[in-house]
PDB file of C-alpha atoms in Angstrom:
ATOM      1  CA  UNK A 135       0.000   0.000   0.000  1.00 30.00           C
ATOM      2  CA  UNK A 136       1.024   3.612  -0.293  1.00 31.00           C
ATOM      3  CA  UNK A 137       0.528   6.579   1.975  1.00 32.00           C
ATOM      4  CA  UNK A 138       2.258   9.385   3.832  1.00 31.00           C
ATOM      5  CA  UNK A 139       5.125   9.499   1.324  1.00 32.00           C
ATOM      6  CA  UNK A 140       6.196   5.831   1.684  1.00 30.00           C
ATOM      7  CA  UNK A 141       5.638   2.665  -0.280  1.00 32.00           C
ATOM      8  CA  UNK A 142       5.131  -0.306   2.008  1.00 31.00           C
ATOM      9  CA  UNK A 143       5.812  -3.829   0.734  1.00 31.00           C
ATOM     10  CA  UNK A 144       6.495  -7.005   2.699  1.00 32.00           C
ATOM     11  CA  UNK A 145       8.587  -6.361   5.790  1.00 35.00           C
ATOM     12  CA  UNK A 146      10.126  -2.982   4.939  1.00 40.00           C
ATOM     13  CA  UNK A 147       9.146   0.602   4.214  1.00 45.00           C
ATOM     14  CA  UNK A 148      10.968   2.605   1.587  1.00 51.00           C
ATOM     15  CA  UNK A 149      11.226   6.359   1.087  1.00 57.00           C
ATOM     16  CA  UNK A 150       9.363   7.950  -1.774  1.00 66.00           C
ATOM     17  CA  UNK A 151      11.984   8.461  -4.486  1.00 67.00           C
ATOM     18  CA  UNK A 152      10.887  12.063  -4.938  1.00 69.00           C
ATOM     19  CA  UNK A 153      11.953  12.802  -1.363  1.00 90.00           C
ATOM     20  CA  UNK A 154      15.556  11.644  -1.889  1.00 95.00           C
ATOM     21  CA  UNK A 155      18.394  13.907  -3.014  1.00 95.00           C
ATOM     22  CA  UNK A 156      20.202  13.103  -6.292  1.00 95.00           C
ATOM     23  CA  UNK A 157      22.798  13.003  -7.682  1.00 96.00           C
ATOM     24  CA  UNK A 158      24.617  11.373  -4.792  1.00 97.00           C
ATOM     25  CA  UNK A 159      28.269  10.693  -3.937  1.00 97.00           C
ATOM     26  CA  UNK A 160      29.047   7.348  -2.257  1.00 98.00           C
ATOM     27  CA  UNK A 161      32.317   6.443  -0.522  1.00 98.00           C
ATOM     28  CA  UNK A 162      33.383   2.792  -0.384  1.00 98.00           C
ATOM     29  CA  UNK A 163      35.947   0.827   1.616  1.00 98.00           C
ATOM     30  CA  UNK A 164      36.818  -2.488  -0.037  1.00 98.00           C
ATOM     31  CA  UNK A 165      38.952  -4.982   1.932  1.00 98.00           C
ATOM     32  CA  UNK A 166      39.626  -8.486   0.625  1.00 99.00           C
ATOM     33  CA  UNK A 167      40.008 -11.650   2.680  1.00 99.00           C
ATOM     34  CA  UNK A 168      43.340 -12.237   4.390  1.00 99.00           C
ATOM     35  CA  UNK A 169      45.697 -15.072   3.461  1.00 98.00           C
ATOM     36  CA  UNK A 170      46.069 -18.105   5.702  1.00 98.00           C
ATOM     37  CA  UNK A 171      49.194 -18.553   7.811  1.00 98.00           C
ATOM     38  CA  UNK A 172      51.712 -21.242   6.916  1.00 96.00           C
ATOM     39  CA  UNK A 173      52.046 -24.487   8.839  1.00 92.00           C
ATOM     40  CA  UNK A 174      54.848 -26.714  10.168  1.00 89.00           C
ATOM     41  CA  UNK A 175      57.587 -24.042  10.102  1.00 85.00           C
ATOM     42  CA  UNK A 176      55.230 -21.509   8.653  1.00 90.00           C
ATOM     43  CA  UNK A 177      54.906 -17.798   8.141  1.00 95.00           C
ATOM     44  CA  UNK A 178      52.234 -15.157   8.600  1.00 97.00           C
ATOM     45  CA  UNK A 179      49.558 -14.682   5.958  1.00 98.00           C
ATOM     46  CA  UNK A 180      49.355 -11.464   3.985  1.00 98.00           C
ATOM     47  CA  UNK A 181      46.516  -9.018   4.538  1.00 99.00           C
ATOM     48  CA  UNK A 182      43.719  -8.706   2.033  1.00 98.00           C
ATOM     49  CA  UNK A 183      44.001  -5.862  -0.440  1.00 98.00           C
ATOM     50  CA  UNK A 184      42.814  -2.498   0.908  1.00 98.00           C
ATOM     51  CA  UNK A 185      41.183   0.072  -1.391  1.00 98.00           C
ATOM     52  CA  UNK A 186      38.868   3.055  -1.166  1.00 98.00           C
ATOM     53  CA  UNK A 187      36.615   4.526  -3.836  1.00 96.00           C
ATOM     54  CA  UNK A 188      34.464   7.627  -4.198  1.00 96.00           C
ATOM     55  CA  UNK A 189      31.664   7.328  -6.775  1.00 96.00           C
ATOM     56  CA  UNK A 190      30.331  10.771  -7.732  1.00 94.00           C
ATOM     57  CA  UNK A 191      27.081  12.087  -9.202  1.00 95.00           C
ATOM     58  CA  UNK A 192      25.153   8.822  -9.093  1.00 96.00           C
ATOM     59  CA  UNK A 193      21.500   8.867 -10.167  1.00 95.00           C
ATOM     60  CA  UNK A 194      18.608   6.874  -8.727  1.00 96.00           C
ATOM     61  CA  UNK A 195      18.131   3.145  -9.340  1.00 96.00           C
ATOM     62  CA  UNK A 196      21.795   2.217  -9.785  1.00 97.00           C
ATOM     63  CA  UNK A 197      22.476  -1.244  -8.371  1.00 98.00           C
ATOM     64  CA  UNK A 198      25.821  -1.487  -6.601  1.00 98.00           C
ATOM     65  CA  UNK A 199      26.755  -5.160  -6.376  1.00 98.00           C
ATOM     66  CA  UNK A 200      29.011  -6.086  -3.456  1.00 98.00           C
ATOM     67  CA  UNK A 201      31.201  -9.187  -3.088  1.00 98.00           C
ATOM     68  CA  UNK A 202      32.986  -9.905   0.203  1.00 98.00           C
ATOM     69  CA  UNK A 203      35.982 -12.245   0.095  1.00 98.00           C
ATOM     70  CA  UNK A 204      36.497 -15.092   2.552  1.00 98.00           C
ATOM     71  CA  UNK A 205      39.694 -15.573   4.518  1.00 98.00           C
ATOM     72  CA  UNK A 206      42.091 -18.222   3.218  1.00 98.00           C
ATOM     73  CA  UNK A 207      42.602 -21.476   5.108  1.00 98.00           C
ATOM     74  CA  UNK A 208      45.786 -22.040   7.082  1.00 98.00           C
ATOM     75  CA  UNK A 209      48.480 -24.371   5.806  1.00 96.00           C
ATOM     76  CA  UNK A 210      48.523 -27.917   7.138  1.00 92.00           C
ATOM     77  CA  UNK A 211      50.885 -29.314   9.736  1.00 86.00           C
ATOM     78  CA  UNK A 212      53.794 -31.792   9.829  1.00 85.00           C
ATOM     79  CA  UNK A 213      53.906 -34.680   7.391  1.00 78.00           C
ATOM     80  CA  UNK A 214      51.878 -32.960   4.677  1.00 79.00           C
ATOM     81  CA  UNK A 215      52.741 -31.237   1.412  1.00 79.00           C
ATOM     82  CA  UNK A 216      50.291 -28.313   1.490  1.00 80.00           C
ATOM     83  CA  UNK A 217      51.835 -26.355   4.309  1.00 89.00           C
ATOM     84  CA  UNK A 218      51.512 -22.958   2.617  1.00 94.00           C
ATOM     85  CA  UNK A 219      48.403 -21.006   3.567  1.00 97.00           C
ATOM     86  CA  UNK A 220      45.628 -20.426   1.035  1.00 98.00           C
ATOM     87  CA  UNK A 221      45.099 -16.982  -0.488  1.00 98.00           C
ATOM     88  CA  UNK A 222      42.121 -14.947   0.651  1.00 98.00           C
ATOM     89  CA  UNK A 223      39.141 -14.160  -1.568  1.00 98.00           C
ATOM     90  CA  UNK A 224      38.531 -11.051  -3.658  1.00 98.00           C
ATOM     91  CA  UNK A 225      36.190  -8.281  -2.450  1.00 98.00           C
ATOM     92  CA  UNK A 226      34.608  -5.897  -4.956  1.00 98.00           C
ATOM     93  CA  UNK A 227      31.985  -3.307  -5.811  1.00 98.00           C
ATOM     94  CA  UNK A 228      30.502  -2.964  -9.295  1.00 97.00           C
ATOM     95  CA  UNK A 229      27.642  -1.151 -10.981  1.00 96.00           C
ATOM     96  CA  UNK A 230      26.562   1.117 -13.824  1.00 93.00           C
ATOM     97  CA  UNK A 231      28.111   4.550 -13.555  1.00 88.00           C
ATOM     98  CA  UNK A 232      30.758   3.630 -10.989  1.00 92.00           C
ATOM     99  CA  UNK A 233      34.324   2.452 -11.374  1.00 93.00           C
ATOM    100  CA  UNK A 234      34.220  -1.305 -10.853  1.00 94.00           C
ATOM    101  CA  UNK A 235      36.809  -1.889  -8.135  1.00 96.00           C
ATOM    102  CA  UNK A 236      38.185  -5.081  -6.637  1.00 98.00           C
ATOM    103  CA  UNK A 237      40.702  -5.794  -3.909  1.00 98.00           C
ATOM    104  CA  UNK A 238      42.979  -8.841  -4.224  1.00 98.00           C
ATOM    105  CA  UNK A 239      42.970 -11.528  -1.530  1.00 98.00           C
ATOM    106  CA  UNK A 240      45.982 -11.719   0.772  1.00 98.00           C
ATOM    107  CA  UNK A 241      48.797 -14.148  -0.034  1.00 98.00           C
ATOM    108  CA  UNK A 242      49.171 -17.346   1.977  1.00 98.00           C
ATOM    109  CA  UNK A 243      52.159 -17.657   4.315  1.00 97.00           C
ATOM    110  CA  UNK A 244      54.878 -20.084   3.251  1.00 95.00           C
ATOM    111  CA  UNK A 245      55.387 -23.437   4.975  1.00 91.00           C
ATOM    112  CA  UNK A 246      58.022 -26.108   5.482  1.00 83.00           C
ATOM    113  CA  UNK A 247      58.231 -27.938   2.184  1.00 70.00           C
ATOM    114  CA  UNK A 248      60.604 -27.267  -0.671  1.00 61.00           C
ATOM    115  CA  UNK A 249      59.876 -25.297  -3.814  1.00 62.00           C
ATOM    116  CA  UNK A 250      57.015 -22.855  -4.143  1.00 68.00           C
ATOM    117  CA  UNK A 251      55.344 -24.004  -0.899  1.00 81.00           C
ATOM    118  CA  UNK A 252      58.188 -22.449   1.110  1.00 90.00           C
ATOM    119  CA  UNK A 253      57.835 -18.992  -0.406  1.00 93.00           C
ATOM    120  CA  UNK A 254      54.958 -16.775   0.623  1.00 96.00           C
ATOM    121  CA  UNK A 255      52.271 -16.340  -2.018  1.00 97.00           C
ATOM    122  CA  UNK A 256      51.678 -13.074  -3.845  1.00 98.00           C
ATOM    123  CA  UNK A 257      48.448 -11.261  -3.001  1.00 98.00           C
ATOM    124  CA  UNK A 258      46.903  -7.952  -1.974  1.00 98.00           C
ATOM    125  CA  UNK A 259      49.677  -8.096   0.588  1.00 99.00           C
ATOM    126  CA  UNK A 260      52.215 -10.899   0.233  1.00 98.00           C
ATOM    127  CA  UNK A 261      52.510 -13.832   2.604  1.00 98.00           C
ATOM    128  CA  UNK A 262      55.671 -14.247   4.664  1.00 97.00           C
ATOM    129  CA  UNK A 263      58.373 -16.735   3.708  1.00 94.00           C
ATOM    130  CA  UNK A 264      58.375 -20.159   5.398  1.00 91.00           C
ATOM    131  CA  UNK A 265      61.361 -22.338   6.164  1.00 84.00           C
ATOM    132  CA  UNK A 266      62.833 -25.803   5.931  1.00 78.00           C
ATOM    133  CA  UNK A 267      66.199 -27.299   6.791  1.00 73.00           C
ATOM    134  CA  UNK A 268      67.945 -26.003   3.687  1.00 75.00           C
ATOM    135  CA  UNK A 269      65.755 -23.255   2.240  1.00 77.00           C
ATOM    136  CA  UNK A 270      64.751 -19.843   3.569  1.00 82.00           C
ATOM    137  CA  UNK A 271      61.511 -18.898   1.891  1.00 90.00           C
ATOM    138  CA  UNK A 272      60.982 -15.525   0.279  1.00 93.00           C
ATOM    139  CA  UNK A 273      58.106 -13.215   1.096  1.00 96.00           C
ATOM    140  CA  UNK A 274      55.335 -12.845  -1.462  1.00 98.00           C
ATOM    141  CA  UNK A 275      54.733  -9.590  -3.326  1.00 98.00           C
ATOM    142  CA  UNK A 276      51.873  -7.219  -2.561  1.00 98.00           C
ATOM    143  CA  UNK A 277      49.795  -5.347  -5.129  1.00 98.00           C
ATOM    144  CA  UNK A 278      50.781  -1.700  -5.525  1.00 97.00           C
ATOM    145  CA  UNK A 279      48.126   0.556  -4.048  1.00 97.00           C
ATOM    146  CA  UNK A 280      46.566  -2.294  -2.033  1.00 98.00           C
ATOM    147  CA  UNK A 281      49.256  -3.689   0.237  1.00 98.00           C
ATOM    148  CA  UNK A 282      52.888  -4.592   0.827  1.00 98.00           C
ATOM    149  CA  UNK A 283      55.326  -7.489   0.561  1.00 98.00           C
ATOM    150  CA  UNK A 284      55.724 -10.267   3.095  1.00 98.00           C
ATOM    151  CA  UNK A 285      58.964 -10.749   5.015  1.00 96.00           C
ATOM    152  CA  UNK A 286      61.458 -13.528   4.257  1.00 93.00           C
ATOM    153  CA  UNK A 287      62.193 -16.305   6.750  1.00 89.00           C
ATOM    154  CA  UNK A 288      65.313 -16.450   8.876  1.00 79.00           C
ATOM    155  CA  UNK A 289      68.561 -18.046   7.757  1.00 67.00           C
ATOM    156  CA  UNK A 290      68.799 -21.816   7.487  1.00 62.00           C
ATOM    157  CA  UNK A 291      70.204 -22.168  11.022  1.00 59.00           C
ATOM    158  CA  UNK A 292      66.897 -21.072  12.504  1.00 67.00           C
ATOM    159  CA  UNK A 293      63.196 -21.725  11.909  1.00 75.00           C
ATOM    160  CA  UNK A 294      61.445 -18.385  12.185  1.00 82.00           C
ATOM    161  CA  UNK A 295      59.033 -17.565   9.373  1.00 89.00           C
ATOM    162  CA  UNK A 296      58.482 -14.062   8.080  1.00 94.00           C
ATOM    163  CA  UNK A 297      55.486 -11.871   8.781  1.00 97.00           C
ATOM    164  CA  UNK A 298      52.750 -11.263   6.239  1.00 98.00           C
ATOM    165  CA  UNK A 299      52.552  -7.877   4.603  1.00 98.00           C
ATOM    166  CA  UNK A 300      49.982  -5.333   5.765  1.00 98.00           C
ATOM    167  CA  UNK A 301      48.224  -2.510   3.948  1.00 98.00           C
ATOM    168  CA  UNK A 302      50.446   0.134   5.573  1.00 98.00           C
ATOM    169  CA  UNK A 303      53.773  -1.704   5.968  1.00 98.00           C
ATOM    170  CA  UNK A 304      55.698  -4.746   4.802  1.00 98.00           C
ATOM    171  CA  UNK A 305      56.001  -7.844   6.957  1.00 98.00           C
ATOM    172  CA  UNK A 306      59.204  -8.214   8.957  1.00 95.00           C
ATOM    173  CA  UNK A 307      61.769 -10.883   8.175  1.00 93.00           C
ATOM    174  CA  UNK A 308      62.288 -13.756  10.592  1.00 88.00           C
ATOM    175  CA  UNK A 309      65.354 -13.142  12.727  1.00 77.00           C
ATOM    176  CA  UNK A 310      67.368 -15.023  15.301  1.00 63.00           C
ATOM    177  CA  UNK A 311      66.259 -18.112  17.206  1.00 60.00           C
ATOM    178  CA  UNK A 312      63.807 -16.137  19.359  1.00 64.00           C
ATOM    179  CA  UNK A 313      62.465 -13.683  16.797  1.00 73.00           C
ATOM    180  CA  UNK A 314      59.799 -14.569  14.254  1.00 83.00           C
ATOM    181  CA  UNK A 315      58.837 -11.901  11.745  1.00 92.00           C
ATOM    182  CA  UNK A 316      56.000  -9.607  12.754  1.00 95.00           C
ATOM    183  CA  UNK A 317      53.135  -8.843  10.399  1.00 97.00           C
ATOM    184  CA  UNK A 318      52.873  -5.471   8.674  1.00 98.00           C
ATOM    185  CA  UNK A 319      50.525  -2.964  10.273  1.00 98.00           C
ATOM    186  CA  UNK A 320      47.137  -2.212   8.743  1.00 98.00           C
ATOM    187  CA  UNK A 321      45.505   1.100   7.859  1.00 98.00           C
ATOM    188  CA  UNK A 322      43.189   3.153  10.074  1.00 98.00           C
ATOM    189  CA  UNK A 323      39.929   4.238   8.434  1.00 98.00           C
ATOM    190  CA  UNK A 324      37.028   6.238   9.923  1.00 98.00           C
ATOM    191  CA  UNK A 325      34.323   5.502   7.340  1.00 98.00           C
ATOM    192  CA  UNK A 326      32.056   4.118  10.079  1.00 98.00           C
ATOM    193  CA  UNK A 327      32.463   7.245  12.216  1.00 97.00           C
ATOM    194  CA  UNK A 328      35.196   5.792  14.416  1.00 96.00           C
ATOM    195  CA  UNK A 329      38.761   4.867  13.583  1.00 98.00           C
ATOM    196  CA  UNK A 330      39.300   1.157  12.875  1.00 98.00           C
ATOM    197  CA  UNK A 331      42.413  -0.587  11.547  1.00 98.00           C
ATOM    198  CA  UNK A 332      41.977  -2.944   8.610  1.00 99.00           C
ATOM    199  CA  UNK A 333      44.224  -5.284   6.610  1.00 99.00           C
ATOM    200  CA  UNK A 334      47.077  -6.080   8.976  1.00 98.00           C
ATOM    201  CA  UNK A 335      49.491  -8.942   8.263  1.00 98.00           C
ATOM    202  CA  UNK A 336      49.721 -12.130  10.299  1.00 98.00           C
ATOM    203  CA  UNK A 337      52.892 -12.751  12.311  1.00 97.00           C
ATOM    204  CA  UNK A 338      55.323 -15.633  11.889  1.00 94.00           C
ATOM    205  CA  UNK A 339      56.016 -18.199  14.641  1.00 89.00           C
ATOM    206  CA  UNK A 340      58.742 -18.293  17.263  1.00 85.00           C
ATOM    207  CA  UNK A 341      61.278 -21.079  17.660  1.00 78.00           C
ATOM    208  CA  UNK A 342      61.381 -20.397  21.395  1.00 73.00           C
ATOM    209  CA  UNK A 343      59.737 -18.073  23.892  1.00 64.00           C
ATOM    210  CA  UNK A 344      60.678 -14.424  23.556  1.00 62.00           C
ATOM    211  CA  UNK A 345      60.846 -12.256  26.672  1.00 58.00           C
ATOM    212  CA  UNK A 346      58.548 -14.630  28.522  1.00 64.00           C
ATOM    213  CA  UNK A 347      55.792 -14.603  25.912  1.00 72.00           C
ATOM    214  CA  UNK A 348      54.538 -17.601  23.970  1.00 79.00           C
ATOM    215  CA  UNK A 349      53.147 -15.728  20.982  1.00 86.00           C
ATOM    216  CA  UNK A 350      54.477 -13.380  18.352  1.00 90.00           C
ATOM    217  CA  UNK A 351      51.854 -10.605  18.461  1.00 92.00           C
ATOM    218  CA  UNK A 352      50.426  -9.140  15.286  1.00 94.00           C
ATOM    219  CA  UNK A 353      50.107  -5.361  14.826  1.00 94.00           C
ATOM    220  CA  UNK A 354      46.872  -3.396  14.508  1.00 97.00           C
ATOM    221  CA  UNK A 355      44.729  -4.444  11.562  1.00 98.00           C
ATOM    222  CA  UNK A 356      43.270  -7.812  12.502  1.00 98.00           C
ATOM    223  CA  UNK A 357      46.202 -10.091  11.676  1.00 98.00           C
ATOM    224  CA  UNK A 358      46.713 -13.270  13.692  1.00 98.00           C
ATOM    225  CA  UNK A 359      49.449 -13.880  16.237  1.00 96.00           C
ATOM    226  CA  UNK A 360      52.298 -16.232  15.418  1.00 94.00           C
ATOM    227  CA  UNK A 361      52.598 -19.400  17.515  1.00 91.00           C
ATOM    228  CA  UNK A 362      55.590 -20.923  19.238  1.00 87.00           C
ATOM    229  CA  UNK A 363      57.383 -24.288  18.911  1.00 81.00           C
ATOM    230  CA  UNK A 364      55.176 -27.088  20.262  1.00 70.00           C
ATOM    231  CA  UNK A 365      57.857 -28.406  22.611  1.00 63.00           C
ATOM    232  CA  UNK A 366      56.964 -25.460  24.848  1.00 63.00           C
ATOM    233  CA  UNK A 367      53.373 -26.735  25.058  1.00 62.00           C
ATOM    234  CA  UNK A 368      51.812 -23.299  24.685  1.00 69.00           C
ATOM    235  CA  UNK A 369      51.418 -20.392  22.318  1.00 79.00           C
ATOM    236  CA  UNK A 370      49.166 -21.438  19.475  1.00 89.00           C
ATOM    237  CA  UNK A 371      48.848 -19.171  16.460  1.00 94.00           C
ATOM    238  CA  UNK A 372      45.551 -17.327  16.031  1.00 97.00           C
ATOM    239  CA  UNK A 373      43.369 -16.608  13.023  1.00 98.00           C
ATOM    240  CA  UNK A 374      42.954 -13.211  11.424  1.00 98.00           C
ATOM    241  CA  UNK A 375      39.980 -11.286  12.814  1.00 98.00           C
ATOM    242  CA  UNK A 376      36.713 -11.547  10.914  1.00 98.00           C
ATOM    243  CA  UNK A 377      35.781  -8.649   8.601  1.00 98.00           C
ATOM    244  CA  UNK A 378      39.174  -6.963   8.812  1.00 98.00           C
ATOM    245  CA  UNK A 379      41.078  -8.744   6.030  1.00 98.00           C
ATOM    246  CA  UNK A 380      43.848  -9.599   8.509  1.00 98.00           C
ATOM    247  CA  UNK A 381      46.306 -12.362   7.619  1.00 98.00           C
ATOM    248  CA  UNK A 382      46.363 -15.591   9.634  1.00 98.00           C
ATOM    249  CA  UNK A 383      49.156 -16.362  12.069  1.00 97.00           C
ATOM    250  CA  UNK A 384      51.869 -18.869  11.140  1.00 95.00           C
ATOM    251  CA  UNK A 385      52.725 -21.744  13.477  1.00 92.00           C
ATOM    252  CA  UNK A 386      55.588 -24.114  14.325  1.00 87.00           C
ATOM    253  CA  UNK A 387      54.981 -27.887  14.218  1.00 87.00           C
ATOM    254  CA  UNK A 388      51.245 -27.227  13.827  1.00 90.00           C
ATOM    255  CA  UNK A 389      48.845 -26.056  11.154  1.00 94.00           C
ATOM    256  CA  UNK A 390      48.703 -22.359  10.331  1.00 96.00           C
ATOM    257  CA  UNK A 391      45.588 -20.334  11.049  1.00 98.00           C
ATOM    258  CA  UNK A 392      43.017 -18.894   8.643  1.00 98.00           C
ATOM    259  CA  UNK A 393      42.981 -15.331   7.415  1.00 98.00           C
ATOM    260  CA  UNK A 394      40.178 -12.984   8.418  1.00 98.00           C
ATOM    261  CA  UNK A 395      37.257 -12.421   6.073  1.00 98.00           C
ATOM    262  CA  UNK A 396      37.017  -9.156   4.192  1.00 98.00           C
ATOM    263  CA  UNK A 397      34.487  -6.343   4.398  1.00 98.00           C
ATOM    264  CA  UNK A 398      32.868  -3.763   2.123  1.00 98.00           C
ATOM    265  CA  UNK A 399      31.466  -0.568   3.637  1.00 98.00           C
ATOM    266  CA  UNK A 400      29.417   2.081   1.805  1.00 98.00           C
ATOM    267  CA  UNK A 401      28.916   5.599   3.161  1.00 98.00           C
ATOM    268  CA  UNK A 402      25.809   7.353   1.806  1.00 98.00           C
ATOM    269  CA  UNK A 403      24.362  10.774   2.745  1.00 98.00           C
ATOM    270  CA  UNK A 404      21.282   9.985   4.819  1.00 98.00           C
ATOM    271  CA  UNK A 405      19.156  12.379   2.757  1.00 97.00           C
ATOM    272  CA  UNK A 406      19.897  10.109  -0.227  1.00 97.00           C
ATOM    273  CA  UNK A 407      19.672   6.696   1.439  1.00 98.00           C
ATOM    274  CA  UNK A 408      17.089   4.533  -0.326  1.00 97.00           C
ATOM    275  CA  UNK A 409      16.940   1.630   2.187  1.00 96.00           C
ATOM    276  CA  UNK A 410      17.023  -0.792  -0.753  1.00 97.00           C
ATOM    277  CA  UNK A 411      19.545  -3.504   0.134  1.00 98.00           C
ATOM    278  CA  UNK A 412      20.001  -7.236  -0.371  1.00 98.00           C
ATOM    279  CA  UNK A 413      22.070  -9.581   1.709  1.00 97.00           C
ATOM    280  CA  UNK A 414      22.363  -8.857   5.419  1.00 95.00           C
ATOM    281  CA  UNK A 415      24.363  -5.646   5.847  1.00 98.00           C
ATOM    282  CA  UNK A 416      24.500  -3.788   9.133  1.00 98.00           C
ATOM    283  CA  UNK A 417      23.064  -0.277   8.693  1.00 98.00           C
ATOM    284  CA  UNK A 418      23.966   2.524  11.103  1.00 98.00           C
ATOM    285  CA  UNK A 419      24.195   6.304  11.037  1.00 97.00           C
ATOM    286  CA  UNK A 420      27.083   8.624  11.769  1.00 97.00           C
ATOM    287  CA  UNK A 421      26.397  12.354  11.622  1.00 97.00           C
ATOM    288  CA  UNK A 422      24.772  13.140   8.269  1.00 97.00           C
ATOM    289  CA  UNK A 423      25.649   9.751   6.771  1.00 98.00           C
ATOM    290  CA  UNK A 424      24.227   6.241   6.641  1.00 98.00           C
ATOM    291  CA  UNK A 425      26.802   3.470   6.869  1.00 98.00           C
ATOM    292  CA  UNK A 426      26.088   0.150   5.115  1.00 98.00           C
ATOM    293  CA  UNK A 427      28.513  -2.554   6.276  1.00 98.00           C
ATOM    294  CA  UNK A 428      28.558  -5.749   4.210  1.00 98.00           C
ATOM    295  CA  UNK A 429      30.157  -8.789   5.847  1.00 98.00           C
ATOM    296  CA  UNK A 430      28.781 -11.057   3.134  1.00 98.00           C
ATOM    297  CA  UNK A 431      27.814 -10.417  -0.458  1.00 97.00           C
ATOM    298  CA  UNK A 432      24.773  -8.332  -1.360  1.00 98.00           C
ATOM    299  CA  UNK A 433      23.751  -5.090  -3.073  1.00 98.00           C
ATOM    300  CA  UNK A 434      22.576  -1.531  -2.537  1.00 98.00           C
ATOM    301  CA  UNK A 435      20.326   0.360  -4.956  1.00 98.00           C
ATOM    302  CA  UNK A 436      20.610   4.125  -4.992  1.00 97.00           C
TER     303      UNK A 436
END
């Protein structure tokens, strides 16, 4: 039915189009899924690609399709051949009249085995380099404008994997016996009305406890902590945080941890917000703006 300036259908009410203000500018934050951490003598996963976009002078009835990338699985543990973490999934926005924009999933952290499995994978940010008895893995490369490279592993006399790259800094290289490579820091963004860090790299594992701690902490941005050698019976790696694009933590003599899922956030002037969405975004307001946060795929129609 219609009345009082609204069209009512099903479970929702929608503003009369004539009451909305067009054209409209929409700001987007697009963060891909983080790469999984490496296993066995693994490395931190790279952060998902981080991008922003401003779409100007949009008319009514433009469908903005949103895809949110999943985090990549962690690499498997001892005795297996797939010890490198899996790359994260792509996040994107697309629609008529806007610049279709995608962010590349984070690179998986390298693991124990020889060949390409030891090196960190390329991605939005690169995964850190893993390690085996004779090979120090190289860090993967990040995509320019989205992230940074992962750090290499330590020399062959030690077993510390590198940290995954983050959107604001490269991952650190693995160092001496006590020092695994830290993940690269993410980027602070205030699109929701408060400052939040996104797309931090996962940290590599420790061969032994460092300064009394049993983890290698990740920096701001949702990356996972690196674990510590299992002989110490503590200090498991942790996964990247959901909806940050953080890389997963690498572990030692265990499986690596998954990267964090990505996120897409749209910022729309409230006077132009149509309420027409699909999927299950979280909708909030901040000042004069409506914030549409997608943690899974969906769409918004202007």
